XYZ file of C-alpha atoms in Angstrom:
769
model
C 48.495 18.388 -25.544
C 51.536 16.828 -24.248
C 50.958 18.074 -20.590
C 47.411 16.883 -20.788
C 48.865 13.445 -21.745
C 51.067 13.763 -19.015
C 48.133 14.744 -16.690
C 46.434 11.816 -17.802
C 48.808 9.296 -17.300
C 49.650 10.669 -13.907
C 45.810 10.284 -13.192
C 45.837 6.931 -14.156
C 48.035 5.568 -10.977
C 45.515 7.080 -8.975
C 42.292 5.846 -10.636
C 43.485 2.638 -10.208
C 44.232 2.823 -6.689
C 41.135 3.842 -6.515
C 39.047 0.801 -8.746
C 41.751 -1.695 -7.044
C 40.375 -0.346 -3.549
C 36.913 -0.212 -4.118
C 36.988 -4.252 -5.410
C 38.698 -4.853 -2.763
C 36.102 -3.421 -0.661
C 33.697 -5.425 -2.515
C 35.377 -8.296 -1.841
C 35.455 -7.815 1.768
C 31.938 -6.535 2.483
C 30.869 -9.337 0.289
C 27.721 -11.567 1.397
C 27.231 -14.734 0.411
C 24.016 -16.122 -0.706
C 22.254 -18.539 1.577
C 23.109 -15.906 4.248
C 20.716 -15.198 7.137
C 19.815 -13.062 9.683
C 17.598 -13.491 12.761
C 16.098 -11.336 15.735
C 16.843 -14.035 17.868
C 20.661 -13.888 17.001
C 20.698 -10.408 17.033
C 22.895 -9.942 14.131
C 24.290 -7.557 11.801
C 25.900 -7.037 8.273
C 28.270 -3.931 8.477
C 30.001 -1.595 5.538
C 34.294 -1.749 5.483
C 33.965 1.312 6.971
C 31.905 0.088 9.763
C 29.202 3.230 9.468
C 26.249 1.210 8.378
C 24.849 -1.764 9.755
C 21.570 -4.427 7.641
C 19.722 -6.046 10.453
C 16.830 -6.072 13.041
C 15.994 -3.266 14.803
C 13.203 -1.713 16.921
C 12.110 1.551 16.820
C 8.872 1.224 18.244
C 6.990 1.283 21.124
C 5.222 -1.867 21.077
C 7.626 -5.035 22.268
C 8.302 -7.970 19.735
C 7.553 -5.760 16.716
C 10.772 -5.452 14.950
C 11.937 -3.932 11.005
C 14.736 -5.071 9.322
C 16.893 -2.635 7.297
C 19.967 -0.285 7.268
C 21.167 2.255 9.992
C 24.194 4.087 10.993
C 26.452 2.165 13.053
C 29.327 4.364 13.749
C 30.887 4.019 16.873
C 31.325 7.524 17.758
C 27.448 7.645 17.496
C 25.102 5.856 21.086
C 23.047 3.091 20.288
C 20.204 5.188 21.085
C 21.023 7.561 18.304
C 21.929 5.653 15.302
C 19.236 6.616 13.316
C 17.274 4.142 10.742
C 17.745 5.408 6.928
C 16.133 2.429 4.846
C 13.864 0.103 6.303
C 12.396 -3.305 4.092
C 8.963 -3.175 2.817
C 8.746 0.507 3.576
C 8.171 -0.394 7.683
C 7.243 -3.954 7.754
C 7.161 -4.879 10.998
C 7.368 -8.914 12.308
C 7.751 -11.052 15.692
C 10.735 -11.966 17.562
C 11.301 -15.655 16.076
C 11.400 -13.691 12.336
C 14.272 -14.060 10.025
C 15.955 -12.101 6.967
C 17.943 -14.572 4.012
C 18.988 -14.247 0.982
C 18.237 -17.797 -1.042
C 20.843 -18.996 -3.669
C 18.569 -17.996 -6.862
C 19.290 -14.231 -5.585
C 15.699 -13.616 -4.062
C 15.748 -11.493 -0.793
C 12.672 -12.737 1.595
C 12.017 -11.526 4.549
C 9.893 -14.170 6.937
C 8.122 -14.492 9.567
C 9.329 -18.348 11.348
C 5.820 -17.998 14.095
C 3.594 -18.161 11.659
C 5.281 -19.628 8.869
C 4.699 -16.762 6.281
C 6.891 -14.461 3.967
C 6.470 -11.127 4.494
C 8.625 -9.300 2.150
C 10.143 -10.535 -0.646
C 12.766 -8.553 -3.531
C 11.730 -10.233 -6.516
C 15.173 -10.891 -7.536
C 15.187 -14.620 -8.341
C 15.685 -13.601 -12.150
C 18.713 -11.442 -11.781
C 21.857 -13.956 -11.451
C 22.164 -12.603 -7.950
C 25.720 -13.748 -7.143
C 26.339 -11.905 -3.507
C 25.378 -8.561 -1.760
C 27.309 -5.605 -0.008
C 26.778 -3.244 2.757
C 28.611 -0.052 1.004
C 30.222 2.710 2.971
C 27.752 5.177 1.788
C 25.041 2.822 3.431
C 23.695 1.542 -0.006
C 22.986 -2.065 0.192
C 23.195 -3.403 -3.075
C 22.792 -7.170 -5.358
C 25.843 -8.092 -7.661
C 26.223 -10.374 -10.455
C 28.925 -12.667 -11.324
C 30.445 -9.636 -13.224
C 30.472 -7.155 -10.445
C 27.497 -5.237 -11.772
C 24.980 -4.190 -9.449
C 21.491 -5.222 -10.266
C 19.193 -4.197 -7.402
C 19.863 -1.727 -5.046
C 18.023 0.178 -1.818
C 18.878 3.378 -2.879
C 16.354 2.840 -6.195
C 13.717 2.134 -3.624
C 14.059 4.814 -0.711
C 12.089 4.963 2.498
C 11.611 8.273 3.979
C 15.995 8.726 4.124
C 18.246 10.329 1.952
C 21.691 9.675 2.418
C 24.866 12.292 0.414
C 25.543 10.492 -3.006
C 21.970 9.113 -3.396
C 20.528 10.123 -6.183
C 16.672 10.872 -6.488
C 14.208 11.507 -10.136
C 10.859 11.266 -11.158
C 10.940 7.532 -10.188
C 11.285 8.064 -6.747
C 9.254 9.025 -3.140
C 10.351 9.129 0.050
C 7.158 8.335 2.795
C 6.699 9.729 6.141
C 6.634 6.575 8.659
C 3.610 5.587 10.028
C 4.276 6.009 13.196
C -0.025 7.622 13.314
C -3.013 8.266 11.116
C -2.126 11.393 9.566
C 1.609 10.337 8.867
C 1.514 8.028 5.982
C -0.241 10.889 3.871
C 3.398 12.934 3.614
C 5.464 12.432 0.831
C 8.014 13.670 -1.185
C 7.944 13.436 -5.381
C 9.934 15.249 -8.476
C 7.045 16.186 -10.831
C 7.708 16.392 -13.946
C 8.808 19.653 -14.103
C 12.225 18.779 -12.209
C 10.933 20.508 -8.942
C 10.985 18.899 -5.533
C 7.247 18.933 -3.848
C 6.019 17.824 -0.628
C 2.388 16.600 -0.945
C -0.423 15.118 1.525
C -2.546 12.075 0.430
C -1.451 13.018 -3.493
C -3.898 16.557 -3.835
C -2.205 18.931 -1.589
C 1.115 20.155 -2.465
C 2.712 22.796 0.312
C 5.929 22.950 -0.621
C 7.874 23.560 -3.559
C 11.601 23.894 -4.654
C 12.402 26.715 -6.636
C 14.274 26.453 -9.715
C 13.863 26.662 -13.686
C 11.152 24.246 -14.958
C 13.542 21.209 -16.241
C 12.787 17.691 -17.039
C 15.185 14.996 -16.689
C 16.747 16.046 -13.449
C 18.224 14.499 -10.592
C 18.105 15.358 -6.994
C 20.724 14.282 -4.274
C 22.394 15.282 -0.950
C 25.914 16.536 -1.064
C 28.242 15.048 1.184
C 29.109 19.099 2.140
C 25.277 19.566 3.472
C 23.819 20.704 0.395
C 20.810 19.436 -1.362
C 20.743 20.420 -5.031
C 18.860 19.499 -8.220
C 21.309 18.764 -10.848
C 20.134 19.221 -15.309
C 22.078 15.818 -17.535
C 24.991 17.667 -17.909
C 25.551 17.532 -13.865
C 25.096 21.535 -13.523
C 23.642 22.225 -10.220
C 20.418 24.799 -11.235
C 19.184 24.857 -7.712
C 20.537 24.100 -4.282
C 19.671 25.076 -0.848
C 22.152 24.962 1.894
C 22.214 23.890 5.708
C 23.785 26.407 8.666
C 26.565 24.581 8.467
C 27.435 23.653 5.151
C 30.996 23.188 3.951
C 32.060 22.103 7.921
C 33.180 18.929 8.618
C 30.326 17.019 9.137
C 30.919 13.132 8.822
C 26.926 12.202 8.988
C 24.500 13.832 7.466
C 20.538 12.264 6.560
C 18.052 14.129 4.833
C 14.380 12.678 6.479
C 10.358 13.504 5.826
C 10.038 13.472 9.102
C 6.418 12.169 10.682
C 5.306 15.441 11.376
C 5.481 16.196 7.137
C 8.409 18.386 6.558
C 11.932 17.814 5.358
C 14.783 18.205 7.217
C 18.555 18.111 7.118
C 20.322 16.743 10.101
C 24.151 16.470 11.237
C 25.644 14.532 13.701
C 27.807 17.216 15.987
C 30.937 14.755 17.807
C 30.944 17.706 20.379
C 27.172 17.683 21.724
C 26.552 13.697 21.029
C 23.552 14.561 19.151
C 22.356 14.700 15.987
C 21.479 18.798 14.914
C 18.623 20.091 12.693
C 20.551 22.591 10.140
C 17.894 23.001 7.725
C 14.015 22.534 6.613
C 12.042 23.156 4.269
C 8.693 24.696 5.549
C 9.617 26.900 8.276
C 6.772 27.752 9.722
C 5.575 24.274 10.696
C 1.953 25.095 10.619
C 2.473 25.419 6.896
C 2.752 22.123 6.928
C -0.978 21.257 5.384
C -2.960 18.675 8.277
C -0.042 19.759 10.852
C -2.777 19.460 13.716
C -4.806 16.994 11.700
C -8.685 16.349 12.875
C -7.489 17.752 16.263
C -7.661 21.659 15.539
C -6.127 24.645 14.320
C -2.175 25.069 14.508
C -1.147 28.057 16.479
C 2.266 29.429 15.778
C 4.354 30.250 18.873
C 7.464 31.839 18.321
C 9.234 30.822 21.424
C 7.943 26.779 20.945
C 6.656 24.173 18.857
C 3.074 25.005 17.044
C 0.291 23.750 19.544
C -3.409 22.471 17.909
C -6.450 24.649 19.441
C -9.712 23.825 18.868
C -11.481 27.257 19.167
C -14.839 25.749 18.487
C -16.698 23.249 20.694
C -15.563 19.744 21.173
C -18.143 16.639 19.485
C -15.304 14.358 20.941
C -12.335 14.123 23.259
C -10.326 12.956 19.389
C -11.732 15.194 16.698
C -12.523 18.727 16.106
C -14.708 19.508 14.128
C -17.643 21.935 13.277
C -20.699 21.078 15.491
C -23.332 22.279 13.749
C -27.068 21.025 13.997
C -28.671 19.065 11.669
C -31.450 21.613 11.992
C -31.275 25.129 13.456
C -34.830 25.828 14.811
C -33.726 29.763 15.170
C -31.525 30.437 11.992
C -27.658 30.321 11.395
C -25.489 33.017 12.278
C -21.724 33.057 11.045
C -18.360 33.218 14.176
C -15.576 35.256 13.038
C -12.169 34.769 13.318
C -9.562 37.070 12.419
C -6.436 36.354 11.545
C -7.236 32.439 10.902
C -6.945 30.326 7.759
C -8.933 27.384 7.389
C -8.792 24.085 4.508
C -11.073 21.219 4.660
C -9.791 18.306 5.277
C -12.283 15.639 3.804
C -11.737 15.980 0.716
C -8.971 17.763 0.869
C -9.988 20.781 -1.240
C -12.533 23.674 -1.260
C -14.752 25.776 -3.455
C -12.964 28.775 -4.361
C -14.993 32.563 -5.837
C -12.909 35.221 -6.980
C -13.054 38.814 -7.183
C -15.650 39.583 -3.805
C -15.808 40.869 -1.127
C -15.402 39.598 2.338
C -18.915 40.368 3.535
C -20.590 39.077 0.059
C -18.359 35.976 1.133
C -19.197 35.591 4.105
C -23.183 35.984 2.908
C -22.058 33.467 0.366
C -20.954 30.380 2.900
C -24.701 32.105 5.287
C -27.263 31.373 2.102
C -25.327 28.587 1.346
C -26.820 24.849 3.502
C -23.852 22.860 2.454
C -21.029 25.330 3.419
C -19.968 24.772 6.565
C -17.089 27.874 6.735
C -15.449 30.293 4.815
C -12.087 31.823 4.801
C -11.251 35.081 2.672
C -8.094 36.578 2.012
C -6.708 39.169 -0.182
C -2.852 39.512 -1.091
C -3.683 40.906 -4.338
C -6.459 39.097 -5.694
C -9.744 38.702 -3.048
C -10.945 35.577 -2.935
C -13.146 33.391 -1.274
C -12.690 29.734 0.303
C -15.908 27.342 1.216
C -15.842 24.569 2.876
C -18.781 22.263 2.625
C -17.945 19.614 5.412
C -17.460 19.146 9.492
C -13.920 17.916 8.818
C -11.770 21.467 8.748
C -8.080 22.197 10.108
C -6.229 25.023 9.308
C -3.419 27.995 10.733
C -3.534 31.016 12.982
C -1.312 33.851 12.955
C -0.818 37.158 14.141
C 0.566 38.088 11.042
C -2.354 36.355 8.546
C -4.469 38.995 7.049
C -6.754 36.344 6.652
C -10.600 36.224 8.323
C -12.536 33.145 9.066
C -16.397 32.757 9.319
C -17.836 29.343 11.228
C -21.473 28.614 10.686
C -23.639 28.280 14.059
C -26.869 27.841 15.054
C -28.716 30.718 16.725
C -29.109 31.081 20.563
C -33.276 30.276 20.365
C -34.723 33.835 21.323
C -38.055 33.328 23.957
C -39.735 36.344 21.796
C -39.527 37.087 18.168
C -39.279 41.247 17.402
C -41.241 43.143 15.570
C -38.585 44.644 12.750
C -41.721 46.719 11.454
C -41.318 50.423 11.827
C -44.891 51.235 13.323
C -46.623 53.999 11.214
C -47.567 57.298 11.613
C -51.180 57.226 12.046
C -51.266 54.662 15.161
C -52.074 55.671 17.731
C -50.646 56.593 20.963
C -50.290 54.592 23.486
C -53.059 54.337 25.901
C -55.692 56.219 23.756
C -59.060 53.379 23.335
C -62.036 54.057 20.669
C -64.791 51.272 20.522
C -65.241 49.715 17.249
C -69.177 48.432 16.838
C -68.059 47.307 13.368
C -65.194 45.335 14.583
C -66.591 43.305 17.032
C -69.601 42.401 15.063
C -66.619 41.712 12.404
C -64.425 39.553 14.923
C -67.083 37.527 15.631
C -68.270 36.508 12.194
C -64.535 35.618 11.581
C -64.339 33.140 14.595
C -67.402 31.625 13.893
C -66.411 30.422 10.069
C -62.758 29.742 11.066
C -64.842 27.037 13.355
C -67.232 25.764 11.444
C -63.996 25.449 8.684
C -61.818 23.901 11.016
C -64.560 21.312 12.470
C -65.272 20.384 8.437
C -62.122 19.834 7.414
C -61.497 17.629 10.667
C -64.332 15.167 9.511
C -63.307 15.127 5.798
C -59.702 14.416 6.737
C -61.112 11.310 9.170
C -63.718 10.296 5.953
C -60.680 10.232 3.583
C -58.470 8.506 6.029
C -60.734 5.544 6.659
C -61.627 4.612 2.877
C -57.608 4.859 2.264
C -57.589 2.119 4.926
C -59.810 0.224 3.711
C -58.407 0.248 0.263
C -54.768 0.207 0.706
C -51.941 1.605 2.766
C -51.517 5.448 2.695
C -48.360 7.348 2.759
C -47.199 8.086 6.399
C -47.346 11.877 7.353
C -43.627 13.756 6.642
C -43.058 15.924 9.625
C -40.389 18.388 10.649
C -38.629 15.874 12.501
C -38.555 12.522 10.362
C -36.152 14.374 7.408
C -38.957 13.899 4.789
C -39.459 9.621 5.885
C -42.368 8.028 5.288
C -44.154 7.117 8.565
C -46.537 3.914 8.578
C -48.781 2.387 11.310
C -48.262 -1.745 11.267
C -51.229 -2.164 9.491
C -50.033 0.179 6.534
C -46.782 -1.847 6.787
C -48.606 -5.228 6.115
C -50.664 -4.208 3.143
C -47.579 -2.562 1.839
C -46.016 -6.051 1.818
C -49.453 -7.839 1.573
C -48.751 -9.393 5.029
C -45.295 -9.750 4.371
C -45.655 -12.032 1.031
C -42.516 -12.230 -0.965
C -39.507 -12.384 1.540
C -36.587 -11.659 -0.462
C -33.799 -11.809 2.551
C -33.847 -13.806 5.966
C -35.469 -9.936 7.426
C -36.246 -8.636 3.854
C -39.469 -8.232 2.161
C -41.035 -6.489 -1.229
C -43.399 -4.078 -0.926
C -45.148 -1.381 -2.980
C -46.033 1.484 -2.416
C -49.338 3.122 -3.262
C -47.314 5.675 -5.905
C -46.342 2.322 -7.421
C -43.280 2.412 -6.229
C -41.095 -0.946 -5.095
C -39.626 -0.688 -1.953
C -37.696 -3.564 0.202
C -38.857 -3.517 4.012
C -36.709 -4.926 6.676
C -37.163 -6.039 10.220
C -35.154 -5.087 12.376
C -36.255 -7.362 15.630
C -35.801 -4.474 17.646
C -35.798 -3.628 21.330
C -34.873 -0.064 21.400
C -37.167 2.359 23.464
C -39.946 4.269 20.683
C -38.172 7.685 21.317
C -34.466 6.675 20.643
C -35.585 4.443 17.633
C -37.292 7.482 15.760
C -34.394 9.918 16.607
C -31.601 6.931 15.391
C -34.051 6.250 12.185
C -34.124 10.311 11.609
C -30.620 10.518 11.420
C -30.203 7.412 9.238
C -32.841 9.017 6.706
C -30.452 12.127 6.369
C -27.160 10.295 5.077
C -27.563 10.657 0.843
C -24.784 9.421 -1.033
C -24.980 7.991 -4.700
C -23.850 4.317 -3.458
C -26.109 4.078 -0.469
C -29.433 2.880 -0.587
C -31.951 5.630 0.215
C -33.900 4.822 3.820
C -37.564 6.236 2.623
C -38.734 5.491 6.040
C -40.111 3.070 9.117
C -42.934 1.657 11.448
C -42.678 2.517 14.630
C -45.842 0.903 16.197
C -45.807 -0.540 19.839
C -43.061 -3.733 20.031
C -42.632 -3.348 15.563
C -39.949 -1.732 14.214
C -39.815 -1.808 10.417
C -37.208 -0.039 7.748
C -38.371 1.444 4.805
C -35.383 1.174 1.777
C -34.887 1.699 -1.768
C -35.460 -1.259 -3.576
C -32.692 -2.462 -5.681
C -34.090 -4.378 -8.648
C -31.256 -6.401 -9.900
C -30.557 -8.053 -6.253
C -27.714 -8.625 -4.217
C -24.143 -9.193 -5.209
C -24.278 -12.605 -2.777
C -27.184 -13.759 -5.422
C -25.605 -13.248 -8.247
C -21.941 -15.041 -7.194
C -23.797 -17.982 -6.337
C -25.974 -18.208 -9.328
C -23.648 -19.533 -11.776
C -26.290 -17.596 -15.183
C -26.368 -14.320 -13.103
C -22.036 -14.460 -12.008
C -21.890 -14.164 -15.819
C -23.006 -10.369 -15.548
C -20.132 -9.385 -12.927
C -17.195 -9.332 -15.685
C -13.641 -8.302 -13.875
C -14.485 -4.317 -14.884
C -17.997 -4.555 -13.050
C -16.349 -6.386 -9.630
C -13.631 -3.447 -9.744
C -16.244 -1.021 -10.261
C -18.281 -3.153 -7.170
C -15.414 -2.818 -5.299
C -14.778 0.987 -5.542
C -18.598 1.782 -5.456
C -18.626 0.237 -1.934
C -15.760 1.587 -0.820
C -16.765 5.003 -1.416
C -19.958 4.437 0.328
C -18.298 3.005 3.662
C -15.459 6.096 3.091
C -18.638 8.517 3.374
C -20.110 7.054 6.354
C -16.652 7.299 8.241
C -16.162 10.989 7.085
C -18.135 12.446 5.096
C -20.986 12.503 7.832
C -21.433 15.014 10.037
C -21.289 12.284 12.787
C -19.338 9.133 12.461
C -21.661 6.038 10.925
C -20.275 2.531 10.940
C -21.952 -0.206 8.740
C -21.486 -2.573 10.995
C -22.550 -5.445 9.154
C -20.546 -5.010 5.405
C -20.905 -7.966 3.486
C -21.993 -9.351 0.059
C -25.538 -10.163 1.095
C -25.765 -6.035 2.010
C -24.379 -4.754 -1.433
C -27.267 -4.532 -3.984
C -27.371 -3.293 -7.904
C -29.830 -1.173 -8.909
C -31.033 -1.607 -12.298
C -28.049 0.386 -13.711
C -26.466 -2.749 -12.123
C -24.244 -0.001 -10.019
C -23.777 -1.002 -6.322
C -25.630 0.327 -4.016
C -24.876 -0.866 0.041
C -27.578 -1.220 2.385
C -28.371 -1.823 5.732
C -25.971 1.100 7.220
C -26.041 2.225 10.618
C -28.287 -0.435 12.104
C -26.471 -0.174 15.318
C -28.370 2.745 15.675
C -31.532 1.137 16.185
C -31.345 -2.530 17.029
C -30.209 -2.551 20.805
C -29.988 0.106 23.113
C -26.411 -1.287 24.032
C -23.997 -1.741 21.336
C -21.314 -3.523 23.063
C -21.874 -7.392 21.608
C -22.108 -4.902 17.869
C -18.163 -4.397 17.959
C -18.884 -1.918 15.300
C -16.070 0.333 14.633
C -14.353 2.117 11.561
C -11.347 -0.657 11.825
C -14.270 -3.718 11.808
C -15.411 -2.231 8.563
C -12.056 -1.732 6.757
C -11.565 -5.921 7.339
C -15.238 -6.853 6.567
C -14.283 -4.807 3.295
C -11.297 -7.208 2.796
C -13.326 -10.221 3.276
C -16.073 -9.037 0.532
C -13.210 -7.363 -1.785
C -11.769 -11.266 -1.654
C -15.637 -13.112 -2.041
C -15.900 -10.881 -5.300
C -12.847 -11.457 -6.879
C -12.852 -14.786 -6.032
C -16.462 -15.865 -6.433
C -16.008 -17.711 -3.084
C -18.156 -17.161 -0.417
C -18.320 -18.808 3.160
C -15.070 -20.114 2.945
C -13.113 -19.859 6.555
C -9.626 -20.257 4.929
C -10.683 -17.993 1.831
C -8.362 -15.627 3.464
C -5.215 -17.701 4.175
C -5.118 -19.475 0.759
C -5.392 -16.563 -0.717
C -2.582 -14.910 0.329
C -0.502 -18.009 -0.068
C -1.363 -17.967 -3.415
C -0.114 -14.049 -4.112
C 2.669 -14.860 -2.217
C 4.233 -17.567 -4.176
C 2.876 -15.453 -7.637
C -0.512 -17.411 -8.218
C -2.296 -14.302 -8.326
C -4.725 -15.555 -11.191
C -5.758 -18.660 -9.576
C -7.101 -16.782 -7.056
C -9.745 -15.045 -9.506
C -13.779 -16.764 -10.181
C -13.002 -18.997 -13.359
C -16.386 -17.904 -14.022
C -15.487 -14.439 -15.471
C -15.372 -13.773 -19.103
C -13.007 -11.633 -20.667
C -9.806 -11.807 -19.201
C -8.790 -9.938 -15.946
C -6.119 -7.117 -15.724
C -2.518 -8.427 -14.019
C -1.910 -5.618 -12.315
C -5.029 -4.631 -10.968
C -5.819 -7.950 -9.469
C -2.365 -7.416 -7.556
C -3.605 -4.054 -6.306
C -6.947 -5.173 -5.264
C -5.231 -8.412 -3.296
C -2.794 -6.093 -2.062
C -5.397 -3.793 -0.385
C -7.684 -6.817 0.930
C -4.578 -7.908 2.536
C -3.786 -5.073 4.362
C -7.959 -4.158 5.565
C -7.484 -7.969 6.993
C -4.529 -7.290 9.310
C -5.242 -8.482 12.252
C -3.107 -5.869 14.212
C -6.256 -3.168 13.430
C -3.713 0.115 14.028
C -2.005 -1.641 10.465
C -5.040 -1.343 8.292
C -5.508 1.676 6.007
C -8.574 4.105 6.426
C -11.113 4.067 3.555
C -10.243 7.491 2.307
C -7.016 5.280 1.715
C -8.477 2.254 0.488
C -10.803 4.321 -1.870
C -7.112 5.926 -3.594
C -5.536 2.792 -3.845
C -8.628 1.254 -6.091
C -9.060 4.385 -7.847
C -5.313 4.085 -9.101
C -3.841 7.315 -7.480
C -2.307 5.550 -4.208
C 0.241 3.205 -4.473
C 0.349 0.161 -2.135
C 3.317 -1.848 -0.748
C 3.654 -5.560 -0.370
C 1.308 -6.387 2.684
C 2.360 -8.862 5.553
C 0.818 -11.664 6.552
C -2.645 -10.393 7.945
C -4.161 -14.049 9.057
C -1.635 -14.675 11.947
C -4.512 -14.729 14.991
C -7.946 -14.625 14.339
C -10.303 -13.053 16.788
C -11.728 -16.188 18.920
C -14.904 -14.849 18.514
C -14.961 -15.275 14.537
C -13.431 -18.596 14.877
C -16.706 -19.889 17.308
C -18.618 -18.677 14.764
C -17.321 -19.838 11.258
C -15.808 -22.924 12.773
C -19.012 -24.948 11.987
C -18.996 -23.732 8.571
C -16.101 -22.988 7.689
C -14.367 -26.031 5.540
C -10.686 -26.929 4.940
C -10.351 -25.740 1.387
C -11.906 -23.567 -0.972
C -14.347 -24.282 -3.706
C -12.463 -25.659 -6.361
C -15.046 -24.795 -8.744
C -14.960 -21.456 -8.198
C -11.425 -20.834 -9.211
């Protein structure tokens, strides 16, 4: 006992020295309130040992696009290899007139001075912050008067972990958004204490080992080991870099843009970062490695390559080009040693316990199935894919077999597969049959008379129908079941366009008493192209899309016949003081989600990409169950021969959706500066003031924050920063988090300014707020 006390006494001076040293470092590295960094001054805050720096940097290919965060700063590392380890706002970029400031109230802000917007804030103004510091381990912290840490960058990692940085259930690493696929990748810890790599919050493609133990922590050790430790701080799972325990000064663990988790070490002798460990050895096993660009093929001598074994439908997407109608039937192409999986949606229908041939037949006989993969690694499984957006990987070591549906080649003559009877006469033998001749002549005469009577009867019925009421048009084999009306029939259906329900929309009634909405498209497109375009639109079905019932294409008349929505448009409900009471907060959220799902389906769920091109509250209607449906989609296909003036794209649909969301939330329509005003209110913490005051029943503030955030992301002037509609759906469903958006309205399109300048007011309609 005496020896233990003596040992403790000997340790005290050492611990005291450590404490004094830490305190001294805290003092010399202290950053006072009011300190500022700017892009133009190119100044930095440096850790006491000089290993890390906090400041602005540009690691993108775009000029005048800067981020701010922590990077390596050691003199032994060349400037171009000083890796970034933490970024403010998950990779937000600002212009060259921006600055970062620690305000006197303790709040940290990133300001784009040129645009006059606060892009990011730490929301630490109420934490009694007294100073800041960049520690020797790369952790940027805020301290109170007692030198306690009240905020730290280690608690909100971006895509990198440093040695000694804890990672638990509350943390997430997300790959940098360098392309359309990388932002889907994330690293998280599940409730069982396992690290998992996932794509789009749905697909888990790597899981760490170890026992299932909750309340654990993962961290990167200075010796190059990635460990999971329990509550007693005992390691329960570990992986080691190939230079484990070697003398290495700098290491970091990063989730790269290709979805793989990698450990890097700095080699002084080679003056480069060396890969010493990665979670997924074969990059092809990372889900969506090739995205929509093909199948990942493993190459032992080099990096995996993406190939498309199917026929390319365009330059950028490798999808299965199955036609909508295969006149000659379909067959299945076989691909050995290949595993396929659906991308949108990222899941397949699984059937277990069947044979390879049954798997192939199951897909062949299912009109919705596009491809199938059969595996048998102890359990025979058949994965059916009902989407044209298919990716996967191929490797000679794979035992899986994939089948892809394709139209059969047309045949000039259909062979007779019947087996001839034994009593059939020999070829060349002939015997005259007088009764047969009499029967043939009689049968032909009867058939001729029957056809003539049928034609006369049809003409009679047709004339009678036209005199009484417009009849339902024919449903030819290439019209997808659409009703085809003549112009006179269209006038009868609408009672000579008596009941107008929109600028170019009229209510009508079909002979079967089915109400319809008839739109005059004012189209100038050639008749054949018009019919083809309408046929494609008619083949689109989704519960949140208004069904196209038919059309009229006669001379210069072009009409579309839609399913009728009993409760009218969202625009009508927003403008009507009584009807708007039906739009509760919950109903408005449901409308936003329904519209997002509909546009997402148009972009990724159809066989061909379909752009709406004119998304607004006027084109969102409510049916008899008060469910939202989007109408007038794909009109760019039928309005004119050229679509250059239509500016139709996925990015434009996303922007229009953002505008529509703000109108639904605020109840304010047609105000030019609504977006700027709403963003300013949200940034200043006044988000409730954006909400329509006519809403009864209150508003969920957390839901409001999510809705406004995703709306502002949709309205980014930089189209590449806008999310996909699939990401929008995930955010509105609550399955995907969303970071604070930068100011999106710096420079609006000139054409929009010209169009809206005449009717845009300087203040929002205060009666709606």
